[in-house]
């Protein structure tokens, strides 16, 4: 009887008390709970995109987050580059004033192509605005009718300098009708020459190899470039393209370094097969490009990716082994 006379708890009062916020005060309070949280509505004006750990550093290196560049160089070649090339005697025959390899002028020197690693290192004074680029292209195309020098000399000069023009257009994000017209004129210049070449020469094995290897080089397909060179190049053809192999390898190294996963270093054994070089030469090549290698607990050598010290050596690349050359040497 005494047990039955005990007052039972009121269900309504229990449920109401369980829904009160005060029941959760037994947990330690977070001092940042009262801080204003970012707006998570993607379409709201105050929307803040959430970031992952380490994303801040990555966005700083993203060229799309940098302010757009507008070139201010009034000459076909920047003043600093022109002076440096005069000191180094790095002037093409078309750029020499009165044939002097150490003297040029603003109306002769044209900016060379340089594989720029980071757009952050480029100054507006290094870039030519659109009117200057148009004048530079007209000057280059006027050399196609030159009979004073062999076509190979003319072609190599125009090919390098038009690459520099395309690079300046890309860095400044110039995508108007004038830029499109300039791109078309730079395809047509080589096509006009091919029209005068006899068909048997165009279809020859040597010409097909040269056009194919050139296409892979221009579009940056380093894997197909190296595989084609190893499988199809004669010894004489290899000697011709040897200076470009190191440049292609540097491009591959840059792509792997920038595109790799930071927590998963790239095995040098795989990289040796891709770049077709010995491991000892590959370590030296990585160091020359400003990249460090490491060794895991098993003894395998690795290339840590996402390194920010990548750069092409100023003095050029040293000659390295090429596994595709061994059958030719034998």
mmCIF file of N, CA and C in Angstrom, residues 203-298:
data_model
loop_
_atom_site.group_PDB
_atom_site.id
_atom_site.type_symbol
_atom_site.label_atom_id
_atom_site.label_comp_id
_atom_site.label_asym_id
_atom_site.label_seq_id
_atom_site.Cartn_x
_atom_site.Cartn_y
_atom_site.Cartn_z
ATOM 1 N N UNK A 203 55.941 12.330 -97.168
ATOM 2 C CA UNK A 203 55.508 11.004 -96.706
ATOM 3 C C UNK A 203 56.665 10.094 -96.318
ATOM 4 N N UNK A 204 57.871 10.590 -96.389
ATOM 5 C CA UNK A 204 59.023 9.762 -96.039
ATOM 6 C C UNK A 204 59.029 9.438 -94.551
ATOM 7 N N UNK A 205 59.728 8.389 -94.192
ATOM 8 C CA UNK A 205 59.800 7.960 -92.801
ATOM 9 C C UNK A 205 60.452 9.017 -91.918
ATOM 10 N N UNK A 206 61.495 9.658 -92.432
ATOM 11 C CA UNK A 206 62.203 10.668 -91.654
ATOM 12 C C UNK A 206 61.331 11.898 -91.397
ATOM 13 N N UNK A 207 60.584 12.330 -92.425
ATOM 14 C CA UNK A 207 59.731 13.503 -92.247
ATOM 15 C C UNK A 207 58.568 13.202 -91.309
ATOM 16 N N UNK A 208 57.988 12.028 -91.412
ATOM 17 C CA UNK A 208 56.891 11.656 -90.506
ATOM 18 C C UNK A 208 57.363 11.611 -89.059
ATOM 19 N N UNK A 209 58.573 11.086 -88.845
ATOM 20 C CA UNK A 209 59.116 11.068 -87.489
ATOM 21 C C UNK A 209 59.346 12.483 -86.978
ATOM 22 N N UNK A 210 59.917 13.346 -87.826
ATOM 23 C CA UNK A 210 60.209 14.707 -87.395
ATOM 24 C C UNK A 210 58.926 15.463 -87.041
ATOM 25 N N UNK A 211 57.886 15.321 -87.834
ATOM 26 C CA UNK A 211 56.633 16.028 -87.564
ATOM 27 C C UNK A 211 55.957 15.487 -86.310
ATOM 28 N N UNK A 212 56.051 14.162 -86.120
ATOM 29 C CA UNK A 212 55.411 13.558 -84.946
ATOM 30 C C UNK A 212 56.143 13.942 -83.665
ATOM 31 N N UNK A 213 57.458 13.886 -83.677
ATOM 32 C CA UNK A 213 58.224 14.223 -82.470
ATOM 33 C C UNK A 213 58.101 15.707 -82.159
ATOM 34 N N UNK A 214 57.967 16.538 -83.192
ATOM 35 C CA UNK A 214 57.773 17.972 -82.979
ATOM 36 C C UNK A 214 56.410 18.250 -82.362
ATOM 37 N N UNK A 215 55.404 17.518 -82.805
ATOM 38 C CA UNK A 215 54.061 17.716 -82.253
ATOM 39 C C UNK A 215 54.015 17.339 -80.778
ATOM 40 N N UNK A 216 54.639 16.234 -80.418
ATOM 41 C CA UNK A 216 54.665 15.831 -79.011
ATOM 42 C C UNK A 216 55.411 16.854 -78.157
ATOM 43 N N UNK A 217 56.471 17.430 -78.719
ATOM 44 C CA UNK A 217 57.232 18.434 -77.977
ATOM 45 C C UNK A 217 56.415 19.706 -77.774
ATOM 46 N N UNK A 218 55.683 20.121 -78.787
ATOM 47 C CA UNK A 218 54.950 21.376 -78.698
ATOM 48 C C UNK A 218 53.749 21.283 -77.765
ATOM 49 N N UNK A 219 53.104 20.122 -77.708
ATOM 50 C CA UNK A 219 51.942 19.988 -76.820
ATOM 51 C C UNK A 219 52.333 19.525 -75.425
ATOM 52 N N UNK A 220 53.617 19.245 -75.190
ATOM 53 C CA UNK A 220 54.063 18.856 -73.859
ATOM 54 C C UNK A 220 53.794 17.410 -73.494
ATOM 55 N N UNK A 221 53.605 16.531 -74.474
ATOM 56 C CA UNK A 221 53.365 15.110 -74.195
ATOM 57 C C UNK A 221 54.722 14.427 -74.020
ATOM 58 N N UNK A 222 55.264 14.525 -72.808
ATOM 59 C CA UNK A 222 56.624 14.039 -72.574
ATOM 60 C C UNK A 222 56.741 12.527 -72.707
ATOM 61 N N UNK A 223 55.701 11.802 -72.347
ATOM 62 C CA UNK A 223 55.770 10.338 -72.419
ATOM 63 C C UNK A 223 55.868 9.865 -73.861
ATOM 64 N N UNK A 224 54.991 10.393 -74.729
ATOM 65 C CA UNK A 224 55.030 9.989 -76.129
ATOM 66 C C UNK A 224 56.312 10.475 -76.804
ATOM 67 N N UNK A 225 56.808 11.630 -76.384
ATOM 68 C CA UNK A 225 58.055 12.147 -76.965
ATOM 69 C C UNK A 225 59.201 11.182 -76.687
ATOM 70 N N UNK A 226 59.366 10.777 -75.438
ATOM 71 C CA UNK A 226 60.480 9.895 -75.078
ATOM 72 C C UNK A 226 60.309 8.502 -75.671
ATOM 73 N N UNK A 227 59.081 7.987 -75.664
ATOM 74 C CA UNK A 227 58.847 6.658 -76.233
ATOM 75 C C UNK A 227 59.102 6.650 -77.734
ATOM 76 N N UNK A 228 58.656 7.686 -78.414
ATOM 77 C CA UNK A 228 58.882 7.767 -79.854
ATOM 78 C C UNK A 228 60.361 7.912 -80.178
ATOM 79 N N UNK A 229 61.071 8.718 -79.397
ATOM 80 C CA UNK A 229 62.502 8.877 -79.617
ATOM 81 C C UNK A 229 63.241 7.569 -79.399
ATOM 82 N N UNK A 230 62.846 6.804 -78.382
ATOM 83 C CA UNK A 230 63.520 5.542 -78.088
ATOM 84 C C UNK A 230 63.216 4.470 -79.126
ATOM 85 N N UNK A 231 61.991 4.484 -79.658
ATOM 86 C CA UNK A 231 61.569 3.409 -80.546
ATOM 87 C C UNK A 231 61.902 3.681 -82.016
ATOM 88 N N UNK A 232 61.941 4.937 -82.434
ATOM 89 C CA UNK A 232 62.015 5.220 -83.862
ATOM 90 C C UNK A 232 63.222 6.040 -84.285
ATOM 91 N N UNK A 233 63.878 6.726 -83.369
ATOM 92 C CA UNK A 233 64.958 7.641 -83.760
ATOM 93 C C UNK A 233 66.201 6.875 -84.180
ATOM 94 N N UNK A 234 66.796 7.313 -85.275
ATOM 95 C CA UNK A 234 68.110 6.819 -85.644
ATOM 96 C C UNK A 234 69.162 7.540 -84.799
ATOM 97 N N UNK A 235 70.398 7.099 -84.932
ATOM 98 C CA UNK A 235 71.440 7.741 -84.125
ATOM 99 C C UNK A 235 71.596 9.209 -84.508
ATOM 100 N N UNK A 236 71.509 9.502 -85.794
ATOM 101 C CA UNK A 236 71.623 10.888 -86.248
ATOM 102 C C UNK A 236 70.439 11.723 -85.761
ATOM 103 N N UNK A 237 69.247 11.156 -85.808
ATOM 104 C CA UNK A 237 68.074 11.882 -85.315
ATOM 105 C C UNK A 237 68.159 12.106 -83.812
ATOM 106 N N UNK A 238 68.695 11.125 -83.096
ATOM 107 C CA UNK A 238 68.847 11.317 -81.655
ATOM 108 C C UNK A 238 69.817 12.463 -81.357
ATOM 109 N N UNK A 239 70.889 12.559 -82.112
ATOM 110 C CA UNK A 239 71.845 13.648 -81.893
ATOM 111 C C UNK A 239 71.194 15.002 -82.133
ATOM 112 N N UNK A 240 70.226 15.051 -83.049
ATOM 113 C CA UNK A 240 69.547 16.317 -83.327
ATOM 114 C C UNK A 240 68.613 16.702 -82.188
ATOM 115 N N UNK A 241 67.879 15.728 -81.648
ATOM 116 C CA UNK A 241 66.882 16.038 -80.618
ATOM 117 C C UNK A 241 67.438 15.928 -79.198
ATOM 118 N N UNK A 242 68.716 15.576 -79.061
ATOM 119 C CA UNK A 242 69.279 15.409 -77.721
ATOM 120 C C UNK A 242 69.150 16.661 -76.853
ATOM 121 N N UNK A 243 69.369 17.884 -77.371
ATOM 122 C CA UNK A 243 69.222 19.057 -76.497
ATOM 123 C C UNK A 243 67.814 19.238 -75.938
ATOM 124 N N UNK A 244 66.810 18.673 -76.605
ATOM 125 C CA UNK A 244 65.428 18.850 -76.156
ATOM 126 C C UNK A 244 64.987 17.770 -75.175
ATOM 127 N N UNK A 245 65.751 16.690 -75.069
ATOM 128 C CA UNK A 245 65.361 15.597 -74.172
ATOM 129 C C UNK A 245 65.399 16.060 -72.724
ATOM 130 N N UNK A 246 66.424 16.797 -72.349
ATOM 131 C CA UNK A 246 66.504 17.304 -70.976
ATOM 132 C C UNK A 246 65.364 18.271 -70.677
ATOM 133 N N UNK A 247 64.983 19.082 -71.667
ATOM 134 C CA UNK A 247 63.871 20.003 -71.457
ATOM 135 C C UNK A 247 62.566 19.245 -71.268
ATOM 136 N N UNK A 248 62.374 18.185 -72.028
ATOM 137 C CA UNK A 248 61.165 17.375 -71.873
ATOM 138 C C UNK A 248 61.169 16.667 -70.519
ATOM 139 N N UNK A 249 62.324 16.178 -70.106
ATOM 140 C CA UNK A 249 62.411 15.532 -68.795
ATOM 141 C C UNK A 249 62.104 16.513 -67.669
ATOM 142 N N UNK A 250 62.579 17.744 -67.806
ATOM 143 C CA UNK A 250 62.278 18.760 -66.796
ATOM 144 C C UNK A 250 60.783 19.054 -66.751
ATOM 145 N N UNK A 251 60.140 19.069 -67.907
ATOM 146 C CA UNK A 251 58.692 19.265 -67.945
ATOM 147 C C UNK A 251 57.971 18.126 -67.236
ATOM 148 N N UNK A 252 58.393 16.885 -67.489
ATOM 149 C CA UNK A 252 57.786 15.736 -66.818
ATOM 150 C C UNK A 252 57.983 15.812 -65.314
ATOM 151 N N UNK A 253 59.174 16.197 -64.896
ATOM 152 C CA UNK A 253 59.464 16.307 -63.470
ATOM 153 C C UNK A 253 58.601 17.387 -62.819
ATOM 154 N N UNK A 254 58.399 18.483 -63.527
ATOM 155 C CA UNK A 254 57.554 19.546 -62.997
ATOM 156 C C UNK A 254 56.105 19.096 -62.865
ATOM 157 N N UNK A 255 55.595 18.375 -63.858
ATOM 158 C CA UNK A 255 54.208 17.887 -63.808
ATOM 159 C C UNK A 255 54.007 16.899 -62.664
ATOM 160 N N UNK A 256 54.950 15.984 -62.483
ATOM 161 C CA UNK A 256 54.828 14.995 -61.413
ATOM 162 C C UNK A 256 54.951 15.662 -60.055
ATOM 163 N N UNK A 257 55.845 16.623 -59.922
ATOM 164 C CA UNK A 257 56.020 17.315 -58.652
ATOM 165 C C UNK A 257 54.776 18.127 -58.284
ATOM 166 N N UNK A 258 54.193 18.797 -59.257
ATOM 167 C CA UNK A 258 53.026 19.632 -58.971
ATOM 168 C C UNK A 258 51.738 18.835 -58.843
ATOM 169 N N UNK A 259 51.635 17.744 -59.580
ATOM 170 C CA UNK A 259 50.400 16.976 -59.583
ATOM 171 C C UNK A 259 50.378 15.797 -58.627
ATOM 172 N N UNK A 260 51.496 15.486 -57.993
ATOM 173 C CA UNK A 260 51.537 14.341 -57.098
ATOM 174 C C UNK A 260 50.866 14.608 -55.762
ATOM 175 N N UNK A 261 50.655 13.530 -55.018
ATOM 176 C CA UNK A 261 50.046 13.608 -53.681
ATOM 177 C C UNK A 261 51.152 13.734 -52.657
ATOM 178 N N UNK A 262 51.058 14.739 -51.814
ATOM 179 C CA UNK A 262 52.161 15.075 -50.908
ATOM 180 C C UNK A 262 52.491 13.934 -49.963
ATOM 181 N N UNK A 263 51.498 13.179 -49.537
ATOM 182 C CA UNK A 263 51.732 12.105 -48.575
ATOM 183 C C UNK A 263 52.242 10.830 -49.224
ATOM 184 N N UNK A 264 52.257 10.780 -50.546
ATOM 185 C CA UNK A 264 52.717 9.595 -51.262
ATOM 186 C C UNK A 264 53.852 9.989 -52.203
ATOM 187 N N UNK A 265 55.104 9.936 -51.762
ATOM 188 C CA UNK A 265 56.230 10.278 -52.641
ATOM 189 C C UNK A 265 56.280 9.359 -53.857
ATOM 190 N N UNK A 266 56.822 9.886 -54.937
ATOM 191 C CA UNK A 266 56.872 9.139 -56.200
ATOM 192 C C UNK A 266 58.124 8.272 -56.225
ATOM 193 N N UNK A 267 58.003 6.968 -56.478
ATOM 194 C CA UNK A 267 59.185 6.092 -56.495
ATOM 195 C C UNK A 267 60.115 6.443 -57.648
ATOM 196 N N UNK A 268 61.390 6.527 -57.367
ATOM 197 C CA UNK A 268 62.354 6.832 -58.411
ATOM 198 C C UNK A 268 62.477 5.696 -59.413
ATOM 199 N N UNK A 269 62.185 4.470 -58.986
ATOM 200 C CA UNK A 269 62.251 3.346 -59.921
ATOM 201 C C UNK A 269 61.248 3.520 -61.048
ATOM 202 N N UNK A 270 60.041 3.985 -60.720
ATOM 203 C CA UNK A 270 59.038 4.248 -61.754
ATOM 204 C C UNK A 270 59.441 5.446 -62.601
ATOM 205 N N UNK A 271 60.015 6.442 -61.952
ATOM 206 C CA UNK A 271 60.407 7.649 -62.675
ATOM 207 C C UNK A 271 61.562 7.370 -63.633
ATOM 208 N N UNK A 272 62.436 6.432 -63.261
ATOM 209 C CA UNK A 272 63.530 6.052 -64.160
ATOM 210 C C UNK A 272 62.991 5.435 -65.453
ATOM 211 N N UNK A 273 61.976 4.598 -65.329
ATOM 212 C CA UNK A 273 61.384 3.988 -66.515
ATOM 213 C C UNK A 273 60.677 5.027 -67.373
ATOM 214 N N UNK A 274 60.017 5.971 -66.724
ATOM 215 C CA UNK A 274 59.287 6.992 -67.469
ATOM 216 C C UNK A 274 60.230 7.925 -68.219
ATOM 217 N N UNK A 275 61.296 8.367 -67.556
ATOM 218 C CA UNK A 275 62.233 9.306 -68.164
ATOM 219 C C UNK A 275 63.382 8.615 -68.889
ATOM 220 N N UNK A 276 63.449 7.286 -68.786
ATOM 221 C CA UNK A 276 64.452 6.485 -69.492
ATOM 222 C C UNK A 276 65.870 6.932 -69.137
ATOM 223 N N UNK A 277 66.174 6.885 -67.847
ATOM 224 C CA UNK A 277 67.503 7.262 -67.390
ATOM 225 C C UNK A 277 67.867 6.446 -66.163
ATOM 226 N N UNK A 278 69.170 6.371 -65.874
ATOM 227 C CA UNK A 278 69.642 5.628 -64.716
ATOM 228 C C UNK A 278 69.244 6.348 -63.432
ATOM 229 N N UNK A 279 69.178 5.566 -62.349
ATOM 230 C CA UNK A 279 68.753 6.159 -61.082
ATOM 231 C C UNK A 279 69.769 7.170 -60.568
ATOM 232 N N UNK A 280 71.049 6.883 -60.748
ATOM 233 C CA UNK A 280 72.061 7.834 -60.290
ATOM 234 C C UNK A 280 71.974 9.152 -61.062
ATOM 235 N N UNK A 281 71.726 9.063 -62.370
ATOM 236 C CA UNK A 281 71.557 10.282 -63.164
ATOM 237 C C UNK A 281 70.266 11.008 -62.798
ATOM 238 N N UNK A 282 69.244 10.234 -62.451
ATOM 239 C CA UNK A 282 67.963 10.849 -62.095
ATOM 240 C C UNK A 282 68.074 11.638 -60.803
ATOM 241 N N UNK A 283 68.812 11.127 -59.823
ATOM 242 C CA UNK A 283 69.002 11.865 -58.572
ATOM 243 C C UNK A 283 69.720 13.178 -58.836
ATOM 244 N N UNK A 284 70.762 13.125 -59.663
ATOM 245 C CA UNK A 284 71.485 14.358 -60.002
ATOM 246 C C UNK A 284 70.591 15.317 -60.783
ATOM 247 N N UNK A 285 69.753 14.767 -61.638
ATOM 248 C CA UNK A 285 68.851 15.605 -62.436
ATOM 249 C C UNK A 285 67.822 16.292 -61.546
ATOM 250 N N UNK A 286 67.290 15.560 -60.564
ATOM 251 C CA UNK A 286 66.332 16.151 -59.626
ATOM 252 C C UNK A 286 66.993 17.266 -58.810
ATOM 253 N N UNK A 287 68.201 17.014 -58.358
ATOM 254 C CA UNK A 287 68.908 18.032 -57.580
ATOM 255 C C UNK A 287 69.210 19.268 -58.426
ATOM 256 N N UNK A 288 69.535 19.054 -59.705
ATOM 257 C CA UNK A 288 69.785 20.198 -60.584
ATOM 258 C C UNK A 288 68.539 21.036 -60.793
ATOM 259 N N UNK A 289 67.374 20.401 -60.692
ATOM 260 C CA UNK A 289 66.099 21.110 -60.821
ATOM 261 C C UNK A 289 65.580 21.639 -59.484
ATOM 262 N N UNK A 290 66.390 21.558 -58.455
ATOM 263 C CA UNK A 290 66.004 22.094 -57.157
ATOM 264 C C UNK A 290 65.154 21.175 -56.317
ATOM 265 N N UNK A 291 65.040 19.897 -56.686
ATOM 266 C CA UNK A 291 64.211 18.951 -55.949
ATOM 267 C C UNK A 291 65.084 18.003 -55.129
ATOM 268 N N UNK A 292 64.596 17.650 -53.952
ATOM 269 C CA UNK A 292 65.295 16.725 -53.075
ATOM 270 C C UNK A 292 64.662 15.341 -53.159
ATOM 271 N N UNK A 293 65.475 14.315 -52.977
ATOM 272 C CA UNK A 293 65.013 12.940 -52.930
ATOM 273 C C UNK A 293 65.231 12.387 -51.530
ATOM 274 N N UNK A 294 64.547 11.296 -51.224
ATOM 275 C CA UNK A 294 64.667 10.674 -49.906
ATOM 276 C C UNK A 294 64.648 9.163 -50.071
ATOM 277 N N UNK A 295 64.862 8.462 -48.966
ATOM 278 C CA UNK A 295 64.889 7.004 -48.953
ATOM 279 C C UNK A 295 63.974 6.510 -47.848
ATOM 280 N N UNK A 296 63.126 5.515 -48.159
ATOM 281 C CA UNK A 296 62.221 4.982 -47.147
ATOM 282 C C UNK A 296 62.940 3.962 -46.280
ATOM 283 N N UNK A 297 62.177 3.333 -45.346
ATOM 284 C CA UNK A 297 62.791 2.399 -44.410
ATOM 285 C C UNK A 297 63.282 1.128 -45.066
ATOM 286 N N UNK A 298 62.750 0.823 -46.268
ATOM 287 C CA UNK A 298 63.183 -0.383 -46.981
ATOM 288 C C UNK A 298 64.421 -0.118 -47.822
#
